[in-house]
mmCIF file of C-alpha atoms in Angstrom:
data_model
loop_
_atom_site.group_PDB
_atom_site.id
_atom_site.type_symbol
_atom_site.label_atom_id
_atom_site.label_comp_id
_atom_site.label_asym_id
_atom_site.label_seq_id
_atom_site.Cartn_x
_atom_site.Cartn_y
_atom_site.Cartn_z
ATOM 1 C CA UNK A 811 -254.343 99.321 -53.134
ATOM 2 C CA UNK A 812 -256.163 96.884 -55.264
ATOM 3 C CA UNK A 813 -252.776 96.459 -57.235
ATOM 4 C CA UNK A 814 -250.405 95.899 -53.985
ATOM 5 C CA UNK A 815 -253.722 93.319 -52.540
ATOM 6 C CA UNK A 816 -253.082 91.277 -55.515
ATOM 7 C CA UNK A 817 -249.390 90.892 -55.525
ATOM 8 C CA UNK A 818 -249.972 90.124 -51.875
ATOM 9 C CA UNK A 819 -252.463 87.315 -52.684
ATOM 10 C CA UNK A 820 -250.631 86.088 -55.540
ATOM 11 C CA UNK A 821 -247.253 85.894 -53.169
ATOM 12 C CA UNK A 822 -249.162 83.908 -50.608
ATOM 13 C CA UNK A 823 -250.825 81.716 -53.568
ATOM 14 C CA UNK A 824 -247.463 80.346 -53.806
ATOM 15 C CA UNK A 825 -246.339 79.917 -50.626
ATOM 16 C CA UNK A 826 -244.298 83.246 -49.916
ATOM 17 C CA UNK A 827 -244.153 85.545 -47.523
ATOM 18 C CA UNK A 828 -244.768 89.324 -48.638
ATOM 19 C CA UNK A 829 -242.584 91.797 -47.285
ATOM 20 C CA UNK A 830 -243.323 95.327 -48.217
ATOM 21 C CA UNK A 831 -240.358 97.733 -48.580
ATOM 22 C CA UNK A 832 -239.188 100.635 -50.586
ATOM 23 C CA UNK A 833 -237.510 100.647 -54.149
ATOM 24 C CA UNK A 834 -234.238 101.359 -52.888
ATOM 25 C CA UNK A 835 -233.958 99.758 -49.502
ATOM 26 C CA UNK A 836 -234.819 96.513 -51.191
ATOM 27 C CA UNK A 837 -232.177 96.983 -54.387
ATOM 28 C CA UNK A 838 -229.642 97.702 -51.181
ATOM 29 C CA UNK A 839 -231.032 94.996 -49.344
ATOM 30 C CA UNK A 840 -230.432 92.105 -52.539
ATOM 31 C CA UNK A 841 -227.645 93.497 -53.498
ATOM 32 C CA UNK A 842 -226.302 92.446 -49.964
ATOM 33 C CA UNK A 843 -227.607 89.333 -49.350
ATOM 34 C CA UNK A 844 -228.266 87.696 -53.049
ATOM 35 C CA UNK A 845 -226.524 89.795 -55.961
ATOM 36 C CA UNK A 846 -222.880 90.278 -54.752
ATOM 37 C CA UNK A 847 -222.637 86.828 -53.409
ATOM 38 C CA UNK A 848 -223.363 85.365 -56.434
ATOM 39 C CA UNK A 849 -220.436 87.508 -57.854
ATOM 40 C CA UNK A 850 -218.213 86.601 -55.051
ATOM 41 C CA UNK A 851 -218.515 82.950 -55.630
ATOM 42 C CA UNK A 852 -218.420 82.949 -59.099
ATOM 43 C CA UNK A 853 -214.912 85.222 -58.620
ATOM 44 C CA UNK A 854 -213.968 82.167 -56.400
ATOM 45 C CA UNK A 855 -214.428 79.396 -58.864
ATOM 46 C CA UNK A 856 -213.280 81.220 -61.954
ATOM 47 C CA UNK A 857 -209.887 80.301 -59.998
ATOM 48 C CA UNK A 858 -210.344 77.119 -60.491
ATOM 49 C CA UNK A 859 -210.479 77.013 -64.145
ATOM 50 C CA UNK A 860 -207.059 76.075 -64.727
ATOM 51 C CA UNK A 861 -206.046 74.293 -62.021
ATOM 52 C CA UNK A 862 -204.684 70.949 -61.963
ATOM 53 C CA UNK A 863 -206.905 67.727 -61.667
ATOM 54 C CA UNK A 864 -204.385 66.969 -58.451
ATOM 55 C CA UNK A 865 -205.382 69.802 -57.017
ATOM 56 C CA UNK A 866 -209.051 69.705 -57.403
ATOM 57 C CA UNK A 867 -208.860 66.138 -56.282
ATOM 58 C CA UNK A 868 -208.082 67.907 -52.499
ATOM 59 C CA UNK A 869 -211.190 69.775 -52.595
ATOM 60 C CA UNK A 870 -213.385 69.303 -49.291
ATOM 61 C CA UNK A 871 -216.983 70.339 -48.889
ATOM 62 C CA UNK A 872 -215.744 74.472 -47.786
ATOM 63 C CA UNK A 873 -215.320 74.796 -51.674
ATOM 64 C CA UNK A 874 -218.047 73.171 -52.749
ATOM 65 C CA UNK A 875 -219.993 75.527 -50.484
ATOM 66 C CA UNK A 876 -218.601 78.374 -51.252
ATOM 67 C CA UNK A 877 -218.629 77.666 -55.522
ATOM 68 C CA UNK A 878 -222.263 76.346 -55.295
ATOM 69 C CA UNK A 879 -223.811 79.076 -56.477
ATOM 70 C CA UNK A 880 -221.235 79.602 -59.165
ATOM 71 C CA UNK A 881 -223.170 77.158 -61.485
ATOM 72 C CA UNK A 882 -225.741 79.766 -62.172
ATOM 73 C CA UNK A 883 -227.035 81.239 -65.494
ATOM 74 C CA UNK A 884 -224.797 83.708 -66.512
ATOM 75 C CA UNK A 885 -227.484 85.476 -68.776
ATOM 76 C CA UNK A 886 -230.047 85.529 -66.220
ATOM 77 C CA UNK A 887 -227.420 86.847 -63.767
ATOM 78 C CA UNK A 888 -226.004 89.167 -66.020
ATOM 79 C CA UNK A 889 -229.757 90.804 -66.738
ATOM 80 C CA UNK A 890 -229.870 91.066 -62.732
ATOM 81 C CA UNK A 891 -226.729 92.704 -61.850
ATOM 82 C CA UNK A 892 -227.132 95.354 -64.453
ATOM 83 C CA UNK A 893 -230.181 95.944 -63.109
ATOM 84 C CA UNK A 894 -229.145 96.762 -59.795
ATOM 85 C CA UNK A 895 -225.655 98.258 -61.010
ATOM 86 C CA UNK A 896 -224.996 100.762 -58.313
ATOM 87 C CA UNK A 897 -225.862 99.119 -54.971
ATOM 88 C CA UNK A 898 -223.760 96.241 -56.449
ATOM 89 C CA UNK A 899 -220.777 98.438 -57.519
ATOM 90 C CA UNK A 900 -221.245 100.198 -54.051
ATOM 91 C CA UNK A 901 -220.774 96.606 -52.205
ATOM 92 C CA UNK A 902 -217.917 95.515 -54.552
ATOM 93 C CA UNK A 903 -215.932 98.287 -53.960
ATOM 94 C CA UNK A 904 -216.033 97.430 -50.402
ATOM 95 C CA UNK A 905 -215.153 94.015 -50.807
ATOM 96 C CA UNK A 906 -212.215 94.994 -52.661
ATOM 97 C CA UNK A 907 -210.710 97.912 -50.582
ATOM 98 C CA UNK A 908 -211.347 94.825 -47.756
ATOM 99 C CA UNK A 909 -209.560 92.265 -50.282
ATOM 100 C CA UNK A 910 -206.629 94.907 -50.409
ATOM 101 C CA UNK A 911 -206.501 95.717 -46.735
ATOM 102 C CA UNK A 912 -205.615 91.943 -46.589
ATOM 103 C CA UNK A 913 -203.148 91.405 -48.818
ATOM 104 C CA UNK A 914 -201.517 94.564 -47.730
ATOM 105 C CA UNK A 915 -201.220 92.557 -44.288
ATOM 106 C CA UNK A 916 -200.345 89.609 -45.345
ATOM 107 C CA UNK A 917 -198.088 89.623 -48.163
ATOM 108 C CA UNK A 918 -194.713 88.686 -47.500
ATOM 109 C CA UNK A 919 -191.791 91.082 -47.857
ATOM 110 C CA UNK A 920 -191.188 92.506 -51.602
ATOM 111 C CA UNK A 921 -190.386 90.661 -54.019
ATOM 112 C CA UNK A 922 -191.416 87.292 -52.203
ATOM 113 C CA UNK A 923 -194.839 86.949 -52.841
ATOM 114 C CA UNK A 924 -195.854 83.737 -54.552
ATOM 115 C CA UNK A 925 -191.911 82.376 -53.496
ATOM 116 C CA UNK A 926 -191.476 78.822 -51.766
ATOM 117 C CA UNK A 927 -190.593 79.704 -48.231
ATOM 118 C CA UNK A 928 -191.842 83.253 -48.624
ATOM 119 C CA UNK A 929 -192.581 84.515 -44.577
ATOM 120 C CA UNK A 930 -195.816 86.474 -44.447
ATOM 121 C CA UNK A 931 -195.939 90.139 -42.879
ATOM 122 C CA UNK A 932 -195.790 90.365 -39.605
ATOM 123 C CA UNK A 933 -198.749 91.426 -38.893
ATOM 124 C CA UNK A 934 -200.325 89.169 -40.995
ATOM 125 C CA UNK A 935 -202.263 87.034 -38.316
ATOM 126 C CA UNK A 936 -203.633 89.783 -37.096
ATOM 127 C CA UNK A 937 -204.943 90.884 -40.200
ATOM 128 C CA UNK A 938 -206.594 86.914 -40.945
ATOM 129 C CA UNK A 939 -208.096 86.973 -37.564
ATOM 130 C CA UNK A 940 -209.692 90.398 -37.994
ATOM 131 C CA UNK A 941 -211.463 89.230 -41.634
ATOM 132 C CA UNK A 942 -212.491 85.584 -40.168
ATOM 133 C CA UNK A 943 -213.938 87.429 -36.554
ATOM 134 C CA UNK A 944 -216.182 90.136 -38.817
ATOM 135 C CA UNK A 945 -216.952 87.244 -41.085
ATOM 136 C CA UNK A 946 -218.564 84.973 -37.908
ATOM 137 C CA UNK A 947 -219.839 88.207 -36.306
ATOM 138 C CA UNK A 948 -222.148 88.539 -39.680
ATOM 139 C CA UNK A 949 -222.674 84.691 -40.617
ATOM 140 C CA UNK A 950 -224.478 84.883 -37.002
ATOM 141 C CA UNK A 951 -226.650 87.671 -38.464
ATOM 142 C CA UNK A 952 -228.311 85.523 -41.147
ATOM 143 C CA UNK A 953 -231.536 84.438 -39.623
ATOM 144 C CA UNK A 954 -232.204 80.950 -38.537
ATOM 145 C CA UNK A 955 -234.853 78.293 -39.465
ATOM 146 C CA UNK A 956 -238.328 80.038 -40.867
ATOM 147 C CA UNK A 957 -236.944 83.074 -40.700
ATOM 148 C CA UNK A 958 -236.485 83.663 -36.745
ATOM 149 C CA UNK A 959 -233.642 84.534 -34.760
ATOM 150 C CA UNK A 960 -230.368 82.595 -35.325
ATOM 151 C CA UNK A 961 -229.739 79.346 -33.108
ATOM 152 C CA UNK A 962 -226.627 77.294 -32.167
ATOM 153 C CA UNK A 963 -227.321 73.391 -32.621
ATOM 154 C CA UNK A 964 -224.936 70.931 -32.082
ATOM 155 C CA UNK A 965 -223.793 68.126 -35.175
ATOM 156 C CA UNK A 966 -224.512 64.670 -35.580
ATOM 157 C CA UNK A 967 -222.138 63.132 -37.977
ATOM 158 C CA UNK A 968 -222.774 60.046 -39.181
ATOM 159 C CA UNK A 969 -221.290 57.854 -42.445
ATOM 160 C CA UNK A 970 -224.066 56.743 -44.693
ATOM 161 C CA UNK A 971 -222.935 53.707 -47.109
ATOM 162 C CA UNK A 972 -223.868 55.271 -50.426
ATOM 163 C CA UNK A 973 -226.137 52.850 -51.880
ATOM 164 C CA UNK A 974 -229.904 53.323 -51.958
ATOM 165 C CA UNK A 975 -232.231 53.774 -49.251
ATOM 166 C CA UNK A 976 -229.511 54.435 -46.395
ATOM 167 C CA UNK A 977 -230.412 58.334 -46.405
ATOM 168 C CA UNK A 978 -233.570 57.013 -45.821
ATOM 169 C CA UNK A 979 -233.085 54.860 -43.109
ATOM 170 C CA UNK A 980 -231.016 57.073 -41.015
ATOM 171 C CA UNK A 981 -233.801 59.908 -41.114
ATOM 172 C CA UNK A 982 -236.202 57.201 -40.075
ATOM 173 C CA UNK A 983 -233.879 55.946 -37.281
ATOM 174 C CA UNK A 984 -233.563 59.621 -36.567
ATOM 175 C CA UNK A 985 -237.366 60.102 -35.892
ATOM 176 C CA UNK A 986 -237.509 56.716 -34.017
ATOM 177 C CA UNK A 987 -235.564 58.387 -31.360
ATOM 178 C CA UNK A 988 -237.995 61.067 -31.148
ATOM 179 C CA UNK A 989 -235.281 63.646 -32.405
ATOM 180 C CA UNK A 990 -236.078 66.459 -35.082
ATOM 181 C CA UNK A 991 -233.341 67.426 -37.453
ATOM 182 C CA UNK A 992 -233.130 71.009 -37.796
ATOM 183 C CA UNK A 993 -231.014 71.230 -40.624
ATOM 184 C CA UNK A 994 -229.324 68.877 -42.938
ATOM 185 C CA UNK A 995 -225.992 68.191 -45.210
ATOM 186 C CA UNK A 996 -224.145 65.735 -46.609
ATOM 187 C CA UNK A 997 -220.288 65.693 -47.179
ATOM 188 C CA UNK A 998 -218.629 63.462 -49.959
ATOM 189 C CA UNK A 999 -214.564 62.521 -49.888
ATOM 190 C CA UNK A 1000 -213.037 61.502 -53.471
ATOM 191 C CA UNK A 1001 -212.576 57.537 -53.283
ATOM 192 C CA UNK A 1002 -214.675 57.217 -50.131
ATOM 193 C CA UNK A 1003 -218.194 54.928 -51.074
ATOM 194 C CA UNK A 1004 -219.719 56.452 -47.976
ATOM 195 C CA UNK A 1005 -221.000 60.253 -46.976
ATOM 196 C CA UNK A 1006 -220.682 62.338 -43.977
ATOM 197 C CA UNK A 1007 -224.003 62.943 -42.760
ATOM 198 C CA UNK A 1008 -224.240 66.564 -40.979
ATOM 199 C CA UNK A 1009 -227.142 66.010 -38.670
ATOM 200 C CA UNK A 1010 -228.122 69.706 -36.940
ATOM 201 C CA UNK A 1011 -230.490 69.003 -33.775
ATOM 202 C CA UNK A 1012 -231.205 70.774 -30.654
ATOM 203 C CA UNK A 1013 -228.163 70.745 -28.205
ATOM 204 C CA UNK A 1014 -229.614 68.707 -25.851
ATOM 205 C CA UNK A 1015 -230.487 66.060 -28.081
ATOM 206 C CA UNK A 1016 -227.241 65.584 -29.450
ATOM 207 C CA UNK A 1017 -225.894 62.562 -26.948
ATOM 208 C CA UNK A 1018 -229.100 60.831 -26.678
ATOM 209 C CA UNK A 1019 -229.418 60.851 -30.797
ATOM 210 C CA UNK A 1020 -225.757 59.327 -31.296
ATOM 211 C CA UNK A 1021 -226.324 56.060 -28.913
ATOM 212 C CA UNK A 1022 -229.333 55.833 -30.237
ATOM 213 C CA UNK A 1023 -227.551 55.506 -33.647
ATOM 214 C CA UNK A 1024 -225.073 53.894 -32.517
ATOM 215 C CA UNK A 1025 -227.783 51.641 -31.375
ATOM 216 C CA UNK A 1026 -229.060 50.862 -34.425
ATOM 217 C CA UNK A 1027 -225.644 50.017 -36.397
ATOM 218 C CA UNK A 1028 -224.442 53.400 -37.726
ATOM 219 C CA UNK A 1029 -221.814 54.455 -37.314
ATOM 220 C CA UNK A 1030 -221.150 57.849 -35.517
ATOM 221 C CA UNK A 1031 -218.022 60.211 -36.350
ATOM 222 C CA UNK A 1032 -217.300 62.042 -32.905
ATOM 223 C CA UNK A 1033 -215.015 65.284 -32.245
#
């Protein structure tokens, strides 16, 4: 007791939140939600090694999302997964009898795979939709701001000049109107000197917010 009362006090020291579960629910648990992501994204952008500088010149912010994480330590992650080697194999293997489930869908008629003007499977829409409908069903799982119970909000895109002190003066314009951003990102286009601001508010704040903005001389990206 006096050991677990100090990790407790320690955790909240620093601005944590303890959560007390067992050895193996929690290596299931990370494995899930931290370990096989990391994987999975750094799978992703080990594609991109190669690739042309044309190509990479099309990528949008979906790829930077989903490669973010890929710039990790590789030691430290290495140490980790080893670590927690079976839940993590367990998860994999799922992934990839998933990963063949969809190629087996998809993948045009022998001998045409990777061919210009190669026609997918028949079935092959079905077999997108049904990866891309689990996928939502469990991104609406992950919980929501502090923790609590997920929550639709409606976006607020604005273009921010990039040059110094605009972020700041939209999030000040922002609180002028009395308006709280919930969440927050910022989308970049090669060649473009301006970002896509990704305001997240409170449905019902939504209109109001953009006039306001509008209002003030930004200007706002609808549809």
């Amino acid at each position: 007791p006096e050991a677990v009362l100090r990790v407790r006090n320690l955790a909240v020291d620093v601005g944590a939140t303890p959560v007390a579960m067992g050895a193996a629910e929690h290596d299931a648990a990370v494995a899930a939600v931290s370990h096989v992501p990391q994987l999975v994204s750094s799978l992703v952008a080990a594609r991109l090694e190669g690739l042309p500088e044309s190509c990479l010149a099309l990528a949008g912010q979906g790829l930077r999302d989903v490669t973010r994480v890929a710039a990790s330590d590789p030691r430290l992650w290495s140490a980790i997964v080893v670590a927690n080697a079976g839940p993590v194999v367990g998860l994999l293997r799922e992934v990839a009898a998933d990963l063949e489930r969809l190629i087996e869908g998809v993948a045009p008629a022998a001998g045409g795979v990777g061919e210009e003007g190669a026609v997918a499977a028949p079935g092959a829409v079905g077999a997108v939709t049904d990866v891309m409908m689990r996928g939502n069903t469990g991104q609406a799982r992950i919980p929501g701001k502090h923790g609590g119970a997920p929550r639709r909000y409606a976006r607020v895109q604005v273009l921010v000049p990039d040059s110094a002190g605009e972020l700041g003066r939209l999030f000040s314009d922002v609180g002028a109107a009395g308006v709280n951003i919930e969440d927050f990102s910022l989308e970049h286009s090669a060649g473009q000197r301006a970002g896509l601001a990704l305001l997240s508010v409170v449905p019902g704040a939504a209109a109001g917010l953009e006039q306001a903005l509008e209002g003030r001389g930004w200007r706002v990206v609808r549809g």
